[in-house]
Amino acid sequence: MQIRRSRLLAGLAAVAAATLVLTGCAGGGSGTKSDTLTYTDNVPKDKVTLQVWSFLPGNYEGGAEAYDKVIAAFNEKYPQVTIKLTDMPYSTYWDQLRNSGVSRSGPDVVTMYGGAQAYSYRNSLFPMQNAMSPEVKKDLRYIDENYSKDGNLYMLPVGAYGYAFLVNQSLFEKAGLDAQKSLATWDGMLQACTTFKEKGIPAIASGWQDGIQLETLLYMISSQLMDTETLAKWTKGELPFNDPLFHTVIDRVLEMNKAGCFGGEEALGKAMYNDAFDQFDAGKAALSLGGGLDRAENDFKSIPSLTVIPMPQAPESKHENLIDAGADAGWAVTKWTKSPEAANAFVNFLAGPEAQQILWDTVHVVPNNNGVDVQLTTPMQKVYIPLIMNPENHTGFSSFSLELLAVVERNAGPLISGKMSVDQFFEQANRAYEKNN
Amino acid sequence: MTATTTATDRRGRGDRSGERRPRPRFRGGLGGGPAAMLLILPVIVLEVLVLFIPLLYIAYRSFFDWQPGGESTPNGVDNYIDLFTQSEFWQVVGNQFFYLLGLPVWVIAPLIVSFMLREKVAGSGFFRSVYFLPAVMSPAVVALLFRALLSADGPINSMLRGVGLDFLAKSWLSDETTVKPVIIILVLWAGFGTGVLIFSSALSAVPKHLFEAARLDGVGFWGEFWHIAVPSIRNAVVLWMIFQVISIFLFMFSWVYVLTRGGPGLSSATMDFLIYQQFMKFGFYGTAAAQSVVLVLLIITVAGIGGLVTRLLNGKKAAA
Amino acid sequence: MSGVAVSPARRQNSTGRRLTLRTVIAVLIAVPFIVPFLFLIATATREHGDYLDSPGGWPRSFTLDHIVDAWQQADLGRALVNTLLMCLVACLVCASTSLAGGYFFRINQARWTGPARMLLGAGYAIPMVAWLIPVFVIVAQAGWTGNIYVAGVVNGVSSLPFGFFFVHTFLKQSLTDEVIEAATLDGAGVFRAFWNIGIPMALPAISAVLALTFVWSFGDLLVAATLLQSNTDAYTLPLAATTLTTREDVNLQGQAAAALVSLLPTLVVFAVAQKALKQGFGGGSEK
């Protein structure tokens, strides 16, 4: 086994470099020395290549081509920057991102959720609050609620979602109900659930095993109950999870359960992804919790009576027509990038009107930039987009810490089935919340 | 117990009976001298580089508030104290020991079946291949399938209702009293074929005359099994046992993660699941490092106790 | 006697009875193994509408679309080649070093070898997450991410403690002192003996190690995801299969289709190696 000398030296160099990285002596490895990113129009003219990681192109039919178009448009302005966008598999994405954070190498630009998720990757990301171009700063929505609790904005929010009910109106008719009327009020919704239960039709397609449904309901109802000041407190980490607000949320969820909204024991063994969705897609449930336009569009093909109706405001809601809506995802710049100006330019471009316009026009990614001209063409768009764009909307979604969400997710089944009491739930959840605050 | 004669025993007894051969540091003609060390060198080098040094590094980091790319401040045993004061940690440790309860069935079931398959079964090779199917199916996909199979309105419950056993039909994976036993059965399912294979092969090497002699004595199926078969393949049984113990601690992750996510609550979670969560999901690197160290120590302790118990039992048997 | 139905029938002298009963039991045991396998095939080959209608029910349709789609979308063909290459490297690394190591412990009975063997074997008990991350850092700094040969070596090493321990156990039973002495009688060195005697005698055990390392490396996701990162050209089958799951859609049917594709090569290797596996574990003392 002859090891060529060059290989051997390379190997030793690697071990040395790795030791430096692992012992933290290199202070972040190669990359910029500054700790902040400031927006600049001046991207160096040297040829650079940016590695970009994302799972977003795979989310949409034709997503890869759409992003190619975006990259082409970017290159018209910055021909010296070559973008290598890799569509990463979603199930391994966050782990691979962790790994690159430990090795201080890999991508230059990454897809990243804001708030708590970004905070847990904070050692890998540049704070971007000073890195936004003036246009982006002016026109981009959902910036404030994506700040992390240390006061940094680690990503630029891009895209928009909004949680509402996907409604199979023909099933409502079958039960003798009018969907719009039933879902206009909270009590109306509960009544409808009870009626569905009596008729043996599942009301809301449900699955508790992965716990995401409880999370979603948590976002939907807590956003209704929060006014702007409360949301600001929550974003800063100054609102404990034990607050009466969240108790009310859980009480309302359990109230919905009692009314028969979520079906019975069979929902315990199902997961929201994908069992509950499949159940709705097969036309077997009257309602489904939906967050994205693309799902509504897809389902519309098999459910002609589909429409989108917001969840009615709970009695304690501080709003009129709010739905939980916010940024779909975001983009961030990694700290070990060798070309921070180019990377920042790309992130700003992605957040900007031109890129979001392309994505809207080609694959109907809902934009969060006010500079995008949103033409509504399909029935689903005409119903859904106004709901999402309602300026009343906000969400505290990104400030739910990952440990808190883990507790919520794993205890969803026991809480709904009654095996876990509300007090026990909050005790565990608040403990997880305190850990981070 | 004449059946236990093996090459090993013969050599061992030969040594103790005081063969004239001297015992130098390297056994003369067999040891091959220092040059022979080259044979073991690759194993040592590879294991040290890839397994042991990284483990030592992780252990080192477990005494820090490890923040890769940021400030890692040393915090002594805080990570460990944090770990041991979490009720979740103890619940998961309890889960691991509950899973260990499955060890007897994981060992005995394939043992009996492989003995049964030894003779008088048409197409035993075919059966062994069928039993081995789980080993070649990826755990993630299989776990998804089983979730579907075991769901409240899934095929298994439908079948139970079909034969009138309605009261048994339930959401097996959503009930914390049934989820762990169900996982024990699934682990049995997953490892059964490999166990059968190991034991079948071991049995095929046992001299046939031992069984024939026992049969002439009229010992019966179980007599042959307990008194001839099992002692003859003791090494294989111990190897399989150790393998299963290690599997409990190290190889259950992909199962549990997809099947139940550790749920309901944490009632089916394993330690490697916790480590994964701490490391990957939350980015609590220091705690994850401490947990890894604790896990390694736990495995060594359990395996060590198991080894001692086996030796004691063997000693008892030899004395009997 | 325990209450197993076998016993009373066994007492009877009719061999025909015994044959049928054992075979029947074997068939009964085979059912819970075949059913999930059939379920996998059904899930992968049902039309989507049929599947949605009753995910856990009887299939009422058959289509190869999912397999074709999975093959194209996830580039399973290339992934298959990558995986086979990677497994080849893993098998070579594991088998060669296990062979040498197992043989060493067979011939060297010095006191320190016992504890050394236990320590090296204990390497198997280290959780992969603990050792893989530092290894990954080194690999990343060397610029070797996205390299299936590196992934192969790492996979090989992960099975190494099991491999050498197993070869040693086998040789302990099958390779007698006399044979070793005979090989070294004419002054031939250790390596000559290793070549002439050690390797041939250990062949059954090595076939076993090869087959198991192959199966384990083939199905590995963790090492692949960690080391191959964003080099989609180098993705192995399990990693390529994960690309079929998006944020919005678990895509069980696609996953099942990809799993079927993965199954075939491993089944083939296993069938071929079955005979060797039997000999491997059996100590080969009859041969």
Coordinates of N, CA and C in Angstrom, one line a residue, chain C residues 19-200:
Chain C
L19 N -42.2 -34.7 9.7 CA -41.9 -33.8 8.6 C -43.0 -32.8 8.4
T20 N -44.2 -33.2 8.3 CA -45.3 -32.3 8.1 C -45.4 -31.3 9.2
L21 N -45.3 -31.7 10.4 CA -45.6 -30.8 11.5 C -44.5 -29.7 11.5
R22 N -43.3 -30.1 11.4 CA -42.2 -29.0 11.4 C -42.3 -28.1 10.2
T23 N -42.6 -28.7 9.1 CA -42.8 -27.8 7.9 C -44.0 -26.9 8.1
V24 N -45.0 -27.4 8.7 CA -46.2 -26.6 8.9 C -45.8 -25.4 9.8
I25 N -45.1 -25.7 10.9 CA -44.7 -24.7 11.8 C -43.8 -23.6 11.1
A26 N -42.9 -24.2 10.3 CA -42.0 -23.2 9.6 C -42.8 -22.3 8.6
V27 N -43.8 -22.9 8.0 CA -44.7 -22.1 7.1 C -45.4 -21.0 8.0
L28 N -46.0 -21.4 9.1 CA -46.7 -20.5 9.9 C -45.8 -19.3 10.4
I29 N -44.5 -19.7 10.7 CA -43.6 -18.6 11.1 C -43.3 -17.7 10.0
A30 N -43.3 -18.3 8.8 CA -42.9 -17.5 7.6 C -43.9 -16.5 7.3
V31 N -45.2 -16.7 7.7 CA -46.2 -15.7 7.3 C -45.9 -14.3 7.8
P32 N -45.6 -14.0 9.0 CA -45.3 -12.6 9.4 C -44.1 -12.0 8.7
F33 N -43.4 -12.9 8.0 CA -42.2 -12.3 7.2 C -42.6 -12.0 5.8
I34 N -43.5 -12.8 5.3 CA -43.9 -12.6 3.9 C -44.9 -11.5 3.8
V35 N -45.8 -11.4 4.8 CA -46.9 -10.4 4.7 C -46.4 -8.9 4.6
P36 N -45.4 -8.5 5.5 CA -44.9 -7.1 5.3 C -44.2 -6.9 4.0
F37 N -43.6 -8.0 3.5 CA -42.9 -7.9 2.2 C -43.9 -7.7 1.1
L38 N -45.0 -8.4 1.2 CA -46.1 -8.3 0.2 C -46.7 -6.9 0.3
F39 N -46.8 -6.4 1.6 CA -47.4 -5.1 1.8 C -46.5 -4.0 1.1
L40 N -45.2 -4.2 1.2 CA -44.2 -3.3 0.6 C -44.5 -3.3 -0.9
I41 N -44.5 -4.5 -1.5 CA -44.7 -4.6 -2.9 C -46.1 -3.9 -3.3
A42 N -47.1 -4.2 -2.5 CA -48.4 -3.6 -2.8 C -48.4 -2.1 -2.8
T43 N -47.8 -1.6 -1.7 CA -47.7 -0.1 -1.5 C -47.0 0.5 -2.7
A44 N -46.0 -0.2 -3.2 CA -45.2 0.4 -4.3 C -45.8 0.3 -5.6
T45 N -46.8 -0.6 -5.7 CA -47.4 -0.8 -7.1 C -48.8 -0.5 -7.2
R46 N -49.4 0.1 -6.2 CA -50.8 0.5 -6.3 C -50.9 1.9 -6.9
E47 N -52.0 2.1 -7.7 CA -52.3 3.4 -8.2 C -52.6 4.3 -7.0
H48 N -52.2 5.6 -7.2 CA -52.3 6.5 -6.0 C -53.7 6.6 -5.5
G49 N -54.7 6.7 -6.4 CA -56.1 6.8 -5.9 C -56.5 5.6 -5.1
D50 N -56.1 4.4 -5.6 CA -56.4 3.2 -4.8 C -55.8 3.2 -3.5
Y51 N -54.5 3.7 -3.4 CA -53.8 3.7 -2.2 C -54.5 4.7 -1.2
L52 N -54.8 5.9 -1.7 CA -55.5 6.9 -0.8 C -56.8 6.3 -0.2
D53 N -57.4 5.6 -1.1 CA -58.7 5.1 -0.7 C -58.7 4.2 0.6
S54 N -57.7 3.3 0.6 CA -57.5 2.4 1.8 C -56.1 2.1 1.9
P55 N -55.3 2.9 2.6 CA -53.8 2.7 2.7 C -53.5 1.4 3.2
G56 N -54.3 0.8 4.1 CA -53.9 -0.4 4.7 C -54.7 -1.6 4.2
G57 N -55.4 -1.4 3.1 CA -56.3 -2.4 2.6 C -55.7 -3.2 1.4
W58 N -56.6 -4.0 0.8 CA -56.1 -4.9 -0.3 C -55.9 -4.0 -1.5
P59 N -54.9 -4.3 -2.2 CA -54.6 -3.6 -3.5 C -55.6 -3.9 -4.5
R60 N -56.1 -2.9 -5.2 CA -57.0 -3.2 -6.3 C -56.5 -2.7 -7.7
S61 N -55.2 -2.5 -7.7 CA -54.7 -2.0 -8.9 C -53.2 -2.4 -8.9
F62 N -52.6 -2.2 -10.1 CA -51.2 -2.5 -10.2 C -50.6 -1.5 -11.2
T63 N -49.5 -0.9 -10.8 CA -48.8 0.0 -11.8 C -47.4 0.0 -11.4
L64 N -46.5 0.1 -12.5 CA -45.1 0.3 -12.2 C -44.7 1.7 -12.2
D65 N -45.7 2.6 -12.3 CA -45.4 4.0 -12.4 C -44.5 4.5 -11.3
H66 N -44.9 4.1 -10.1 CA -44.1 4.6 -8.9 C -42.7 4.2 -9.0
I67 N -42.4 3.0 -9.4 CA -41.0 2.5 -9.5 C -40.3 3.3 -10.6
V68 N -41.0 3.5 -11.7 CA -40.3 4.3 -12.8 C -40.1 5.7 -12.4
D69 N -41.1 6.3 -11.8 CA -40.9 7.7 -11.3 C -39.8 7.8 -10.3
A70 N -39.8 6.9 -9.3 CA -38.8 7.0 -8.3 C -37.4 6.8 -9.0
W71 N -37.3 5.9 -9.9 CA -36.1 5.7 -10.6 C -35.6 6.9 -11.3
Q72 N -36.5 7.6 -11.9 CA -36.1 8.8 -12.7 C -35.8 10.0 -11.7
Q73 N -36.8 10.3 -10.9 CA -36.7 11.4 -10.0 C -35.5 11.4 -9.1
A74 N -35.2 10.2 -8.5 CA -34.1 10.2 -7.6 C -32.9 9.6 -8.2
D75 N -32.9 9.5 -9.6 CA -31.7 9.0 -10.3 C -31.2 7.7 -9.6
L76 N -32.1 6.7 -9.5 CA -31.7 5.5 -8.7 C -30.7 4.7 -9.4
G77 N -30.7 4.8 -10.8 CA -29.7 4.0 -11.5 C -28.3 4.4 -11.1
R78 N -28.0 5.7 -11.1 CA -26.7 6.2 -10.7 C -26.4 5.9 -9.2
A79 N -27.5 6.0 -8.4 CA -27.3 5.8 -7.0 C -27.0 4.3 -6.8
L80 N -27.6 3.4 -7.5 CA -27.3 2.0 -7.4 C -25.8 1.8 -7.7
V81 N -25.3 2.3 -8.7 CA -23.9 2.1 -9.1 C -23.0 2.7 -7.9
N82 N -23.3 3.9 -7.5 CA -22.5 4.5 -6.4 C -22.5 3.5 -5.2
T83 N -23.7 3.0 -4.8 CA -23.8 2.2 -3.7 C -23.0 0.9 -3.8
L84 N -23.0 0.3 -5.0 CA -22.3 -0.9 -5.2 C -20.8 -0.6 -5.1
L85 N -20.3 0.5 -5.6 CA -18.9 0.8 -5.5 C -18.5 1.1 -4.0
M86 N -19.4 1.8 -3.4 CA -19.1 2.1 -2.0 C -19.0 0.8 -1.1
C87 N -20.0 -0.1 -1.4 CA -20.0 -1.3 -0.6 C -18.8 -2.1 -0.9
L88 N -18.3 -2.1 -2.2 CA -17.1 -2.8 -2.6 C -16.0 -2.4 -1.7
V89 N -15.8 -1.0 -1.6 CA -14.7 -0.5 -0.8 C -14.9 -0.9 0.6
A90 N -16.1 -0.8 1.2 CA -16.3 -1.1 2.6 C -16.0 -2.6 2.8
C91 N -16.4 -3.4 1.9 CA -16.2 -4.9 2.1 C -14.7 -5.2 2.0
L92 N -14.0 -4.6 1.1 CA -12.5 -4.8 1.0 C -11.8 -4.4 2.3
V93 N -12.1 -3.2 2.7 CA -11.5 -2.6 3.9 C -11.8 -3.5 5.1
C94 N -13.1 -3.9 5.3 CA -13.4 -4.6 6.5 C -12.9 -6.0 6.4
A95 N -13.1 -6.7 5.2 CA -12.7 -8.1 5.1 C -11.1 -8.3 5.3
S96 N -10.4 -7.4 4.6 CA -8.9 -7.6 4.6 C -8.4 -7.4 6.0
T97 N -8.8 -6.3 6.7 CA -8.3 -6.0 8.0 C -8.8 -7.0 9.0
S98 N -10.1 -7.4 8.9 CA -10.7 -8.4 9.8 C -9.9 -9.7 9.7
L99 N -9.6 -10.1 8.5 CA -8.9 -11.3 8.2 C -7.5 -11.3 8.9
A100 N -6.8 -10.2 8.7 CA -5.5 -10.1 9.3 C -5.6 -10.1 10.8
G101 N -6.5 -9.3 11.3 CA -6.6 -9.1 12.7 C -7.1 -10.4 13.4
G102 N -8.1 -11.1 12.8 CA -8.6 -12.3 13.4 C -7.5 -13.4 13.4
Y103 N -6.7 -13.4 12.3 CA -5.7 -14.4 12.3 C -4.6 -14.1 13.3
F104 N -4.3 -12.8 13.5 CA -3.3 -12.4 14.5 C -3.7 -12.9 15.9
F105 N -4.9 -12.7 16.3 CA -5.4 -13.1 17.6 C -5.4 -14.6 17.7
R106 N -5.5 -15.3 16.6 CA -5.5 -16.7 16.6 C -4.1 -17.2 17.0
I107 N -3.1 -16.6 16.3 CA -1.8 -17.2 16.5 C -1.1 -16.6 17.7
N108 N -1.5 -15.5 18.2 CA -0.8 -14.9 19.3 C -1.6 -15.0 20.6
Q109 N -1.1 -15.8 21.5 CA -1.9 -16.1 22.7 C -1.4 -15.4 23.9
A110 N -0.5 -14.4 23.7 CA 0.1 -13.7 24.8 C -1.0 -13.1 25.7
R111 N -0.7 -12.9 26.9 CA -1.7 -12.4 27.9 C -2.4 -11.1 27.5
W112 N -1.6 -10.2 26.9 CA -2.2 -8.9 26.6 C -3.2 -9.0 25.4
T113 N -3.2 -10.1 24.7 CA -4.1 -10.1 23.5 C -5.5 -10.2 23.9
G114 N -5.8 -10.9 25.1 CA -7.1 -11.0 25.5 C -7.8 -9.7 25.8
P115 N -7.3 -8.9 26.7 CA -7.8 -7.5 26.9 C -7.8 -6.7 25.6
A116 N -6.7 -6.8 24.8 CA -6.7 -6.0 23.6 C -7.8 -6.3 22.7
R117 N -8.1 -7.6 22.6 CA -9.2 -8.1 21.7 C -10.5 -7.5 22.3
M118 N -10.7 -7.5 23.6 CA -11.9 -7.0 24.2 C -12.1 -5.5 23.9
L119 N -10.9 -4.8 24.0 CA -11.0 -3.4 23.8 C -11.3 -3.0 22.4
L120 N -10.6 -3.7 21.5 CA -10.9 -3.4 20.0 C -12.3 -3.9 19.7
G121 N -12.8 -5.0 20.3 CA -14.1 -5.4 20.0 C -15.1 -4.4 20.5
A122 N -14.8 -3.7 21.7 CA -15.7 -2.8 22.3 C -15.9 -1.5 21.4
G123 N -15.0 -1.4 20.4 CA -15.2 -0.3 19.4 C -16.6 -0.4 18.8
Y124 N -17.1 -1.6 18.8 CA -18.4 -1.7 18.2 C -19.5 -1.1 19.0
A125 N -19.2 -0.8 20.3 CA -20.2 -0.3 21.2 C -20.3 1.2 21.2
I126 N -19.5 1.9 20.4 CA -19.5 3.3 20.4 C -20.6 3.8 19.4
P127 N -21.5 4.7 19.9 CA -22.6 5.2 19.1 C -22.0 5.9 17.9
M128 N -22.6 5.6 16.7 CA -22.1 6.2 15.5 C -22.1 7.7 15.5
V129 N -23.1 8.3 16.1 CA -23.2 9.8 16.2 C -22.0 10.3 16.9
A130 N -21.5 9.6 17.9 CA -20.3 10.1 18.6 C -19.0 10.1 17.8
W131 N -18.8 9.1 17.0 CA -17.5 9.1 16.3 C -17.6 9.7 14.9
L132 N -18.8 9.7 14.4 CA -18.9 10.1 13.0 C -18.7 11.6 12.8
I133 N -19.2 12.4 13.8 CA -19.1 13.9 13.7 C -17.6 14.4 13.6
P134 N -16.8 14.0 14.6 CA -15.3 14.4 14.4 C -14.7 13.8 13.1
V135 N -15.0 12.6 12.8 CA -14.5 12.1 11.5 C -14.9 12.9 10.4
F136 N -16.2 13.3 10.4 CA -16.7 14.2 9.3 C -15.9 15.5 9.3
V137 N -15.6 16.1 10.4 CA -14.9 17.3 10.4 C -13.5 17.2 9.7
I138 N -12.9 16.1 10.0 CA -11.6 15.8 9.4 C -11.8 15.7 7.9
V139 N -12.8 14.9 7.5 CA -13.0 14.6 6.1 C -13.4 16.0 5.4
A140 N -14.1 16.8 6.1 CA -14.5 18.1 5.4 C -13.3 19.0 5.3
Q141 N -12.5 19.0 6.3 CA -11.3 19.9 6.2 C -10.4 19.4 5.1
A142 N -10.4 18.1 4.8 CA -9.5 17.6 3.8 C -10.1 17.8 2.4
G143 N -11.4 18.3 2.4 CA -12.0 18.5 1.1 C -12.5 17.2 0.5
W144 N -12.7 16.1 1.4 CA -13.1 14.8 0.8 C -14.5 14.5 1.0
T145 N -15.4 15.6 1.2 CA -16.8 15.3 1.3 C -17.3 14.9 -0.1
G146 N -18.4 14.2 -0.2 CA -18.9 13.9 -1.5 C -18.2 12.8 -2.2
N147 N -17.4 12.1 -1.4 CA -16.5 11.0 -2.0 C -17.0 9.7 -1.6
I148 N -17.5 8.8 -2.5 CA -18.0 7.6 -2.0 C -17.0 6.6 -1.5
Y149 N -15.7 6.8 -2.0 CA -14.7 5.9 -1.5 C -14.4 6.1 0.0
V150 N -14.4 7.4 0.3 CA -14.2 7.7 1.7 C -15.3 7.2 2.6
A151 N -16.5 7.4 2.0 CA -17.7 6.8 2.7 C -17.6 5.3 2.9
G152 N -17.1 4.7 1.8 CA -16.9 3.2 1.9 C -15.9 2.8 2.9
V153 N -14.8 3.5 3.0 CA -13.8 3.2 4.1 C -14.5 3.4 5.5
V154 N -15.2 4.5 5.7 CA -15.8 4.7 7.0 C -16.8 3.6 7.3
N155 N -17.6 3.2 6.3 CA -18.5 2.1 6.5 C -17.8 0.8 6.8
G156 N -16.7 0.6 6.1 CA -15.9 -0.6 6.4 C -15.4 -0.6 7.8
V157 N -14.9 0.5 8.3 CA -14.4 0.6 9.6 C -15.5 0.4 10.7
S158 N -16.7 0.8 10.3 CA -17.8 0.7 11.3 C -18.2 -0.7 11.6
S159 N -17.9 -1.6 10.7 CA -18.2 -3.0 10.9 C -16.9 -3.8 11.3
L160 N -15.8 -3.1 11.4 CA -14.5 -3.8 11.6 C -14.5 -4.5 13.0
P161 N -14.9 -3.9 14.1 CA -14.8 -4.6 15.3 C -15.6 -5.9 15.3
F162 N -16.7 -5.9 14.7 CA -17.5 -7.1 14.6 C -16.8 -8.1 13.7
G163 N -16.2 -7.6 12.6 CA -15.6 -8.5 11.6 C -14.4 -9.3 12.2
F164 N -13.5 -8.6 12.8 CA -12.3 -9.3 13.2 C -12.6 -10.3 14.4
F165 N -13.5 -9.8 15.2 CA -13.9 -10.6 16.4 C -14.5 -12.0 15.9
F166 N -15.3 -11.8 14.8 CA -16.0 -13.0 14.3 C -15.0 -13.9 13.6
V167 N -14.1 -13.4 12.8 CA -13.1 -14.2 12.2 C -12.3 -14.9 13.2
H168 N -11.9 -14.2 14.3 CA -11.2 -14.9 15.4 C -12.0 -16.0 16.0
T169 N -13.3 -15.8 16.3 CA -14.1 -16.8 16.9 C -14.1 -18.1 15.9
F170 N -14.2 -17.8 14.7 CA -14.3 -18.9 13.7 C -12.9 -19.6 13.7
L171 N -11.8 -18.9 13.6 CA -10.5 -19.6 13.5 C -10.2 -20.3 14.8
K172 N -10.7 -19.8 15.9 CA -10.4 -20.5 17.2 C -10.9 -21.9 17.1
Q173 N -12.1 -22.1 16.4 CA -12.7 -23.4 16.4 C -12.1 -24.2 15.2
S174 N -11.8 -23.6 14.1 CA -11.5 -24.4 12.9 C -10.1 -24.5 12.6
L175 N -9.2 -23.6 13.1 CA -7.8 -23.7 12.8 C -7.1 -24.2 14.0
T176 N -6.6 -25.4 13.8 CA -5.9 -26.1 15.0 C -4.5 -25.7 15.0
D177 N -3.9 -25.8 16.2 CA -2.5 -25.5 16.4 C -1.6 -26.3 15.4
E178 N -2.0 -27.6 15.3 CA -1.2 -28.4 14.5 C -1.1 -27.9 13.0
V179 N -2.2 -27.4 12.5 CA -2.1 -26.9 11.1 C -1.2 -25.7 11.0
I180 N -1.3 -24.9 12.0 CA -0.5 -23.6 12.0 C 1.0 -24.0 12.1
E181 N 1.3 -24.9 13.0 CA 2.7 -25.4 13.2 C 3.2 -26.0 11.9
A182 N 2.3 -26.8 11.3 CA 2.7 -27.5 10.1 C 3.1 -26.4 9.0
A183 N 2.4 -25.4 9.0 CA 2.6 -24.3 8.0 C 3.9 -23.6 8.2
T184 N 4.3 -23.5 9.5 CA 5.5 -22.7 9.8 C 6.7 -23.6 10.0
L185 N 6.5 -24.9 9.8 CA 7.5 -25.9 10.1 C 8.8 -25.7 9.4
D186 N 8.7 -25.4 8.1 CA 9.9 -25.3 7.3 C 10.5 -23.9 7.4
G187 N 10.2 -23.2 8.5 CA 10.8 -21.9 8.7 C 10.1 -20.8 8.0
A188 N 9.0 -21.1 7.3 CA 8.2 -20.1 6.6 C 7.7 -19.0 7.6
G189 N 7.8 -17.8 7.3 CA 7.4 -16.7 8.2 C 5.9 -16.6 8.4
V190 N 5.6 -15.7 9.3 CA 4.1 -15.5 9.6 C 3.3 -15.3 8.4
F191 N 3.8 -14.4 7.5 CA 3.0 -14.0 6.4 C 2.8 -15.1 5.4
R192 N 3.8 -16.0 5.3 CA 3.7 -17.1 4.4 C 2.6 -18.0 4.9
A193 N 2.6 -18.2 6.2 CA 1.6 -19.1 6.9 C 0.2 -18.4 6.7
F194 N 0.2 -17.1 6.9 CA -1.1 -16.4 6.8 C -1.6 -16.6 5.4
W195 N -0.8 -16.5 4.4 CA -1.2 -16.6 3.0 C -1.6 -18.0 2.7
N196 N -0.8 -19.0 3.1 CA -1.1 -20.4 2.7 C -2.2 -21.0 3.5
I197 N -2.3 -20.7 4.8 CA -3.2 -21.4 5.6 C -4.3 -20.5 6.1
G198 N -3.9 -19.4 6.7 CA -4.9 -18.5 7.3 C -6.0 -18.1 6.4
I199 N -5.6 -17.6 5.3 CA -6.7 -17.1 4.4 C -7.6 -18.2 3.9
P200 N -7.1 -19.3 3.4 CA -8.0 -20.3 2.9 C -8.9 -20.9 4.0

